[in-house]
mmCIF file of N, CA and C in Angstrom:
data_model
loop_
_atom_site.group_PDB
_atom_site.id
_atom_site.type_symbol
_atom_site.label_atom_id
_atom_site.label_comp_id
_atom_site.label_asym_id
_atom_site.label_seq_id
_atom_site.Cartn_x
_atom_site.Cartn_y
_atom_site.Cartn_z
ATOM 1 N N LEU A 1 139.838 -187.653 -152.184
ATOM 2 C CA LEU A 1 138.406 -187.790 -152.324
ATOM 3 C C LEU A 1 137.754 -186.642 -151.578
ATOM 4 N N GLN A 2 136.868 -185.930 -152.251
ATOM 5 C CA GLN A 2 136.159 -184.802 -151.641
ATOM 6 C C GLN A 2 134.687 -185.153 -151.506
ATOM 7 N N THR A 3 134.134 -184.965 -150.299
ATOM 8 C CA THR A 3 132.720 -185.191 -150.041
ATOM 9 C C THR A 3 132.156 -183.920 -149.432
ATOM 10 N N MET A 4 131.024 -183.443 -149.967
ATOM 11 C CA MET A 4 130.466 -182.186 -149.495
ATOM 12 C C MET A 4 128.959 -182.288 -149.331
ATOM 13 N N TYR A 5 128.466 -181.734 -148.228
ATOM 14 C CA TYR A 5 127.042 -181.623 -147.963
ATOM 15 C C TYR A 5 126.755 -180.164 -147.637
ATOM 16 N N GLY A 6 125.684 -179.632 -148.152
ATOM 17 C CA GLY A 6 125.383 -178.236 -147.857
ATOM 18 C C GLY A 6 123.983 -177.871 -148.287
ATOM 19 N N GLY A 7 123.601 -176.679 -147.906
ATOM 20 C CA GLY A 7 122.288 -176.196 -148.280
ATOM 21 C C GLY A 7 122.205 -174.687 -148.164
ATOM 22 N N GLU A 8 121.168 -174.154 -148.771
ATOM 23 C CA GLU A 8 120.930 -172.720 -148.763
ATOM 24 C C GLU A 8 119.443 -172.480 -148.615
ATOM 25 N N VAL A 9 119.089 -171.483 -147.796
ATOM 26 C CA VAL A 9 117.693 -171.115 -147.583
ATOM 27 C C VAL A 9 117.535 -169.653 -147.977
ATOM 28 N N LEU A 10 116.512 -169.376 -148.774
ATOM 29 C CA LEU A 10 116.204 -168.022 -149.211
ATOM 30 C C LEU A 10 114.822 -167.677 -148.690
ATOM 31 N N HIS A 11 114.720 -166.576 -147.937
ATOM 32 C CA HIS A 11 113.447 -166.184 -147.333
ATOM 33 C C HIS A 11 113.181 -164.711 -147.640
ATOM 34 N N THR A 12 111.968 -164.396 -148.081
ATOM 35 C CA THR A 12 111.606 -163.016 -148.359
ATOM 36 C C THR A 12 111.489 -162.252 -147.042
ATOM 37 N N LEU A 13 112.309 -161.224 -146.899
ATOM 38 C CA LEU A 13 112.314 -160.434 -145.677
ATOM 39 C C LEU A 13 111.179 -159.402 -145.710
ATOM 40 N N PHE A 14 111.159 -158.596 -146.757
ATOM 41 C CA PHE A 14 110.067 -157.656 -147.009
ATOM 42 C C PHE A 14 110.186 -157.182 -148.450
ATOM 43 N N GLY A 15 109.060 -156.966 -149.095
ATOM 44 C CA GLY A 15 109.066 -156.508 -150.491
ATOM 45 C C GLY A 15 109.947 -157.370 -151.364
ATOM 46 N N PRO A 16 110.861 -156.737 -152.111
ATOM 47 C CA PRO A 16 111.756 -157.509 -152.986
ATOM 48 C C PRO A 16 113.052 -157.942 -152.304
ATOM 49 N N VAL A 17 113.212 -157.695 -151.008
ATOM 50 C CA VAL A 17 114.459 -158.007 -150.306
ATOM 51 C C VAL A 17 114.384 -159.415 -149.721
ATOM 52 N N ASP A 18 115.390 -160.230 -150.039
ATOM 53 C CA ASP A 18 115.454 -161.608 -149.556
ATOM 54 C C ASP A 18 116.618 -161.776 -148.585
ATOM 55 N N LEU A 19 116.425 -162.644 -147.607
ATOM 56 C CA LEU A 19 117.457 -163.009 -146.649
ATOM 57 C C LEU A 19 117.964 -164.403 -147.015
ATOM 58 N N ILE A 20 119.292 -164.587 -147.026
ATOM 59 C CA ILE A 20 119.905 -165.855 -147.435
ATOM 60 C C ILE A 20 120.692 -166.429 -146.257
ATOM 61 N N GLY A 21 120.532 -167.725 -146.024
ATOM 62 C CA GLY A 21 121.335 -168.447 -145.053
ATOM 63 C C GLY A 21 121.910 -169.682 -145.713
ATOM 64 N N ARG A 22 123.175 -169.971 -145.467
ATOM 65 C CA ARG A 22 123.797 -171.137 -146.110
ATOM 66 C C ARG A 22 124.806 -171.783 -145.165
ATOM 67 N N ALA A 23 124.973 -173.076 -145.348
ATOM 68 C CA ALA A 23 125.952 -173.834 -144.573
ATOM 69 C C ALA A 23 126.421 -175.023 -145.409
ATOM 70 N N ALA A 24 127.669 -175.424 -145.199
ATOM 71 C CA ALA A 24 128.218 -176.580 -145.909
ATOM 72 C C ALA A 24 129.284 -177.237 -145.041
ATOM 73 N N TRP A 25 129.402 -178.532 -145.181
ATOM 74 C CA TRP A 25 130.425 -179.314 -144.497
ATOM 75 C C TRP A 25 131.052 -180.229 -145.533
ATOM 76 N N GLU A 26 132.376 -180.262 -145.557
ATOM 77 C CA GLU A 26 133.051 -181.142 -146.517
ATOM 78 C C GLU A 26 134.263 -181.787 -145.883
ATOM 79 N N THR A 27 134.624 -182.933 -146.431
ATOM 80 C CA THR A 27 135.836 -183.630 -146.028
ATOM 81 C C THR A 27 136.719 -183.803 -147.256
ATOM 82 N N LEU A 28 138.010 -183.703 -147.033
ATOM 83 C CA LEU A 28 139.012 -183.912 -148.072
ATOM 84 C C LEU A 28 139.926 -185.028 -147.581
ATOM 85 N N ASP A 29 139.854 -186.182 -148.211
ATOM 86 C CA ASP A 29 140.664 -187.332 -147.823
ATOM 87 C C ASP A 29 141.839 -187.485 -148.793
ATOM 88 N N TYR A 30 143.051 -187.374 -148.243
ATOM 89 C CA TYR A 30 144.269 -187.535 -149.039
ATOM 90 C C TYR A 30 144.904 -188.880 -148.707
ATOM 91 N N PRO A 31 145.121 -189.727 -149.700
ATOM 92 C CA PRO A 31 145.798 -190.989 -149.427
ATOM 93 C C PRO A 31 147.289 -190.726 -149.169
ATOM 94 N N GLY A 32 147.892 -191.572 -148.410
ATOM 95 C CA GLY A 32 149.324 -191.436 -148.155
ATOM 96 C C GLY A 32 150.130 -191.903 -149.358
ATOM 97 N N ILE A 33 151.321 -191.333 -149.517
ATOM 98 C CA ILE A 33 152.249 -191.737 -150.579
ATOM 99 C C ILE A 33 153.514 -192.243 -149.891
ATOM 100 N N VAL A 34 153.693 -193.547 -149.906
ATOM 101 C CA VAL A 34 154.800 -194.176 -149.183
ATOM 102 C C VAL A 34 156.145 -193.767 -149.778
ATOM 103 N N ASP A 35 156.257 -193.689 -151.105
ATOM 104 C CA ASP A 35 157.529 -193.340 -151.752
ATOM 105 C C ASP A 35 158.027 -191.954 -151.359
ATOM 106 N N ARG A 36 157.132 -191.059 -151.027
ATOM 107 C CA ARG A 36 157.505 -189.688 -150.663
ATOM 108 C C ARG A 36 157.385 -189.432 -149.151
ATOM 109 N N ALA A 37 157.124 -190.461 -148.409
ATOM 110 C CA ALA A 37 156.992 -190.387 -146.946
ATOM 111 C C ALA A 37 155.907 -189.399 -146.522
ATOM 112 N N LEU A 38 154.801 -189.381 -147.265
ATOM 113 C CA LEU A 38 153.659 -188.529 -146.918
ATOM 114 C C LEU A 38 152.561 -189.382 -146.297
ATOM 115 N N PRO A 39 152.203 -189.104 -145.064
ATOM 116 C CA PRO A 39 151.124 -189.879 -144.442
ATOM 117 C C PRO A 39 149.762 -189.445 -144.981
ATOM 118 N N ALA A 40 148.797 -190.319 -144.818
ATOM 119 C CA ALA A 40 147.427 -189.983 -145.216
ATOM 120 C C ALA A 40 146.912 -188.866 -144.308
ATOM 121 N N ASP A 41 146.020 -188.039 -144.842
ATOM 122 C CA ASP A 41 145.468 -186.931 -144.063
ATOM 123 C C ASP A 41 144.003 -186.745 -144.432
ATOM 124 N N ARG A 42 143.271 -186.215 -143.477
ATOM 125 C CA ARG A 42 141.861 -185.923 -143.697
ATOM 126 C C ARG A 42 141.594 -184.507 -143.184
ATOM 127 N N LEU A 43 141.084 -183.655 -144.062
ATOM 128 C CA LEU A 43 140.745 -182.285 -143.702
ATOM 129 C C LEU A 43 139.235 -182.151 -143.644
ATOM 130 N N GLU A 44 138.762 -181.387 -142.685
ATOM 131 C CA GLU A 44 137.332 -181.103 -142.569
ATOM 132 C C GLU A 44 137.127 -179.599 -142.701
ATOM 133 N N VAL A 45 136.160 -179.213 -143.519
ATOM 134 C CA VAL A 45 135.878 -177.811 -143.778
ATOM 135 C C VAL A 45 134.430 -177.533 -143.402
ATOM 136 N N LEU A 46 134.237 -176.520 -142.567
ATOM 137 C CA LEU A 46 132.902 -176.067 -142.186
ATOM 138 C C LEU A 46 132.742 -174.645 -142.697
ATOM 139 N N ARG A 47 131.699 -174.419 -143.496
ATOM 140 C CA ARG A 47 131.478 -173.113 -144.110
ATOM 141 C C ARG A 47 130.041 -172.690 -143.830
ATOM 142 N N TYR A 48 129.847 -171.493 -143.283
ATOM 143 C CA TYR A 48 128.497 -171.006 -143.034
ATOM 144 C C TYR A 48 128.472 -169.489 -143.148
ATOM 145 N N GLY A 49 127.292 -168.970 -143.421
ATOM 146 C CA GLY A 49 127.152 -167.533 -143.579
ATOM 147 C C GLY A 49 125.771 -167.179 -144.082
ATOM 148 N N GLY A 50 125.665 -165.981 -144.577
ATOM 149 C CA GLY A 50 124.382 -165.509 -145.073
ATOM 150 C C GLY A 50 124.540 -164.196 -145.797
ATOM 151 N N GLY A 51 123.411 -163.655 -146.193
ATOM 152 C CA GLY A 51 123.457 -162.401 -146.919
ATOM 153 C C GLY A 51 122.080 -161.844 -147.187
ATOM 154 N N ILE A 52 122.083 -160.770 -147.948
ATOM 155 C CA ILE A 52 120.858 -160.088 -148.349
ATOM 156 C C ILE A 52 120.858 -159.993 -149.861
ATOM 157 N N ALA A 53 119.710 -160.295 -150.480
ATOM 158 C CA ALA A 53 119.561 -160.236 -151.929
ATOM 159 C C ALA A 53 118.616 -159.091 -152.288
ATOM 160 N N LEU A 54 119.047 -158.284 -153.249
ATOM 161 C CA LEU A 54 118.257 -157.147 -153.717
ATOM 162 C C LEU A 54 118.124 -157.209 -155.230
ATOM 163 N N PRO A 55 116.947 -157.014 -155.760
ATOM 164 C CA PRO A 55 116.807 -156.933 -157.218
ATOM 165 C C PRO A 55 116.754 -155.470 -157.668
ATOM 166 N N PRO A 56 117.894 -154.864 -158.087
ATOM 167 C CA PRO A 56 117.867 -153.464 -158.508
ATOM 168 C C PRO A 56 117.168 -153.242 -159.848
ATOM 169 N N GLY A 57 116.911 -154.316 -160.595
ATOM 170 C CA GLY A 57 116.217 -154.223 -161.875
ATOM 171 C C GLY A 57 115.417 -155.480 -162.130
ATOM 172 N N THR A 58 114.723 -155.538 -163.253
ATOM 173 C CA THR A 58 113.891 -156.706 -163.541
ATOM 174 C C THR A 58 114.709 -157.944 -163.861
ATOM 175 N N ARG A 59 115.904 -157.770 -164.408
ATOM 176 C CA ARG A 59 116.734 -158.920 -164.774
ATOM 177 C C ARG A 59 118.035 -159.009 -163.981
ATOM 178 N N ILE A 60 118.213 -158.128 -163.035
ATOM 179 C CA ILE A 60 119.452 -158.083 -162.261
ATOM 180 C C ILE A 60 119.167 -158.501 -160.823
ATOM 181 N N HIS A 61 120.054 -159.311 -160.274
ATOM 182 C CA HIS A 61 119.939 -159.774 -158.887
ATOM 183 C C HIS A 61 121.280 -159.494 -158.204
ATOM 184 N N LEU A 62 121.284 -158.725 -157.132
ATOM 185 C CA LEU A 62 122.490 -158.344 -156.402
ATOM 186 C C LEU A 62 122.431 -158.931 -155.000
ATOM 187 N N THR A 63 123.507 -159.600 -154.575
ATOM 188 C CA THR A 63 123.572 -160.130 -153.216
ATOM 189 C C THR A 63 124.826 -159.619 -152.521
ATOM 190 N N VAL A 64 124.707 -159.361 -151.236
ATOM 191 C CA VAL A 64 125.822 -159.019 -150.369
ATOM 192 C C VAL A 64 125.900 -160.142 -149.340
ATOM 193 N N ASN A 65 127.056 -160.796 -149.251
ATOM 194 C CA ASN A 65 127.209 -162.012 -148.462
ATOM 195 C C ASN A 65 128.346 -161.901 -147.462
ATOM 196 N N TYR A 66 128.201 -162.620 -146.345
ATOM 197 C CA TYR A 66 129.266 -162.783 -145.365
ATOM 198 C C TYR A 66 129.425 -164.283 -145.126
ATOM 199 N N GLU A 67 130.681 -164.743 -145.082
ATOM 200 C CA GLU A 67 130.928 -166.172 -144.932
ATOM 201 C C GLU A 67 132.100 -166.415 -143.993
ATOM 202 N N LEU A 68 131.963 -167.442 -143.166
ATOM 203 C CA LEU A 68 133.033 -167.889 -142.277
ATOM 204 C C LEU A 68 133.398 -169.320 -142.663
ATOM 205 N N THR A 69 134.679 -169.576 -142.877
ATOM 206 C CA THR A 69 135.166 -170.909 -143.231
ATOM 207 C C THR A 69 136.211 -171.348 -142.207
ATOM 208 N N GLU A 70 136.070 -172.572 -141.708
ATOM 209 C CA GLU A 70 137.030 -173.156 -140.769
ATOM 210 C C GLU A 70 137.502 -174.490 -141.331
ATOM 211 N N ARG A 71 138.810 -174.622 -141.508
ATOM 212 C CA ARG A 71 139.361 -175.894 -141.987
ATOM 213 C C ARG A 71 140.284 -176.459 -140.922
ATOM 214 N N THR A 72 140.072 -177.728 -140.592
ATOM 215 C CA THR A 72 140.907 -178.409 -139.608
ATOM 216 C C THR A 72 141.514 -179.651 -140.240
ATOM 217 N N GLY A 73 142.740 -179.947 -139.850
ATOM 218 C CA GLY A 73 143.432 -181.126 -140.338
ATOM 219 C C GLY A 73 143.903 -181.973 -139.172
ATOM 220 N N HIS A 74 144.237 -183.201 -139.472
ATOM 221 C CA HIS A 74 144.658 -184.118 -138.427
ATOM 222 C C HIS A 74 146.168 -184.333 -138.420
ATOM 223 N N GLN A 75 146.817 -184.335 -139.563
ATOM 224 C CA GLN A 75 148.257 -184.604 -139.648
ATOM 225 C C GLN A 75 149.084 -183.324 -139.748
ATOM 226 N N PHE A 76 148.681 -182.411 -140.616
ATOM 227 C CA PHE A 76 149.472 -181.218 -140.894
ATOM 228 C C PHE A 76 148.750 -179.984 -140.359
ATOM 229 N N VAL A 77 149.279 -179.405 -139.313
ATOM 230 C CA VAL A 77 148.658 -178.248 -138.672
ATOM 231 C C VAL A 77 148.676 -177.029 -139.599
ATOM 232 N N LEU A 78 149.660 -176.948 -140.488
ATOM 233 C CA LEU A 78 149.760 -175.798 -141.384
ATOM 234 C C LEU A 78 148.621 -175.742 -142.402
ATOM 235 N N ARG A 79 147.893 -176.810 -142.577
ATOM 236 C CA ARG A 79 146.759 -176.807 -143.506
ATOM 237 C C ARG A 79 145.486 -176.256 -142.867
ATOM 238 N N GLN A 80 145.526 -175.948 -141.588
ATOM 239 C CA GLN A 80 144.346 -175.425 -140.901
ATOM 240 C C GLN A 80 144.266 -173.917 -141.090
ATOM 241 N N TYR A 81 143.037 -173.399 -141.200
ATOM 242 C CA TYR A 81 142.859 -171.953 -141.270
ATOM 243 C C TYR A 81 141.423 -171.584 -140.924
ATOM 244 N N ASP A 82 141.250 -170.312 -140.594
ATOM 245 C CA ASP A 82 139.947 -169.679 -140.428
ATOM 246 C C ASP A 82 139.909 -168.512 -141.403
ATOM 247 N N ARG A 83 138.789 -168.351 -142.103
ATOM 248 C CA ARG A 83 138.676 -167.263 -143.073
ATOM 249 C C ARG A 83 137.309 -166.620 -142.934
ATOM 250 N N ARG A 84 137.300 -165.324 -142.900
ATOM 251 C CA ARG A 84 136.067 -164.558 -142.932
ATOM 252 C C ARG A 84 136.118 -163.673 -144.163
ATOM 253 N N ARG A 85 135.000 -163.608 -144.889
ATOM 254 C CA ARG A 85 135.006 -162.773 -146.080
ATOM 255 C C ARG A 85 133.642 -162.148 -146.319
ATOM 256 N N LEU A 86 133.676 -160.988 -146.897
ATOM 257 C CA LEU A 86 132.493 -160.248 -147.313
ATOM 258 C C LEU A 86 132.594 -160.109 -148.819
ATOM 259 N N PHE A 87 131.563 -160.535 -149.543
ATOM 260 C CA PHE A 87 131.630 -160.498 -151.002
ATOM 261 C C PHE A 87 130.251 -160.230 -151.593
ATOM 262 N N THR A 88 130.238 -159.843 -152.844
ATOM 263 C CA THR A 88 128.980 -159.568 -153.550
ATOM 264 C C THR A 88 128.896 -160.436 -154.796
ATOM 265 N N ASN A 89 127.669 -160.674 -155.223
ATOM 266 C CA ASN A 89 127.393 -161.365 -156.478
ATOM 267 C C ASN A 89 126.404 -160.519 -157.274
ATOM 268 N N VAL A 90 126.609 -160.464 -158.573
ATOM 269 C CA VAL A 90 125.656 -159.815 -159.462
ATOM 270 C C VAL A 90 125.288 -160.832 -160.535
ATOM 271 N N THR A 91 123.986 -161.086 -160.678
ATOM 272 C CA THR A 91 123.497 -162.029 -161.684
ATOM 273 C C THR A 91 122.585 -161.284 -162.647
ATOM 274 N N TYR A 92 122.800 -161.514 -163.910
ATOM 275 C CA TYR A 92 121.975 -160.891 -164.947
ATOM 276 C C TYR A 92 121.318 -161.989 -165.762
ATOM 277 N N GLY A 93 120.022 -161.935 -165.921
ATOM 278 C CA GLY A 93 119.305 -162.941 -166.702
ATOM 279 C C GLY A 93 118.852 -162.394 -168.047
ATOM 280 N N PHE A 94 118.866 -163.251 -169.049
ATOM 281 C CA PHE A 94 118.450 -162.844 -170.400
ATOM 282 C C PHE A 94 116.986 -163.129 -170.611
#
């Protein structure tokens, strides 16, 4: 079972440049499987970051984003990780 809560805020910084802030929290609940000797586990994921949005054209929207993700588990330590990433999005509207 996956449960997720999150939000995003977009604020005009100056002119056509927007500042983006986002955060999300989710839980992943895995039931145990007795036949395979797998105990139940619950993972928690915290994701937050932000970026800058630029409109290079009238129908094009370009964003540059940075995000940090932290996943923690209770039963299996190998399922835990920290991830940092820098990525871009390009949106074109018709």
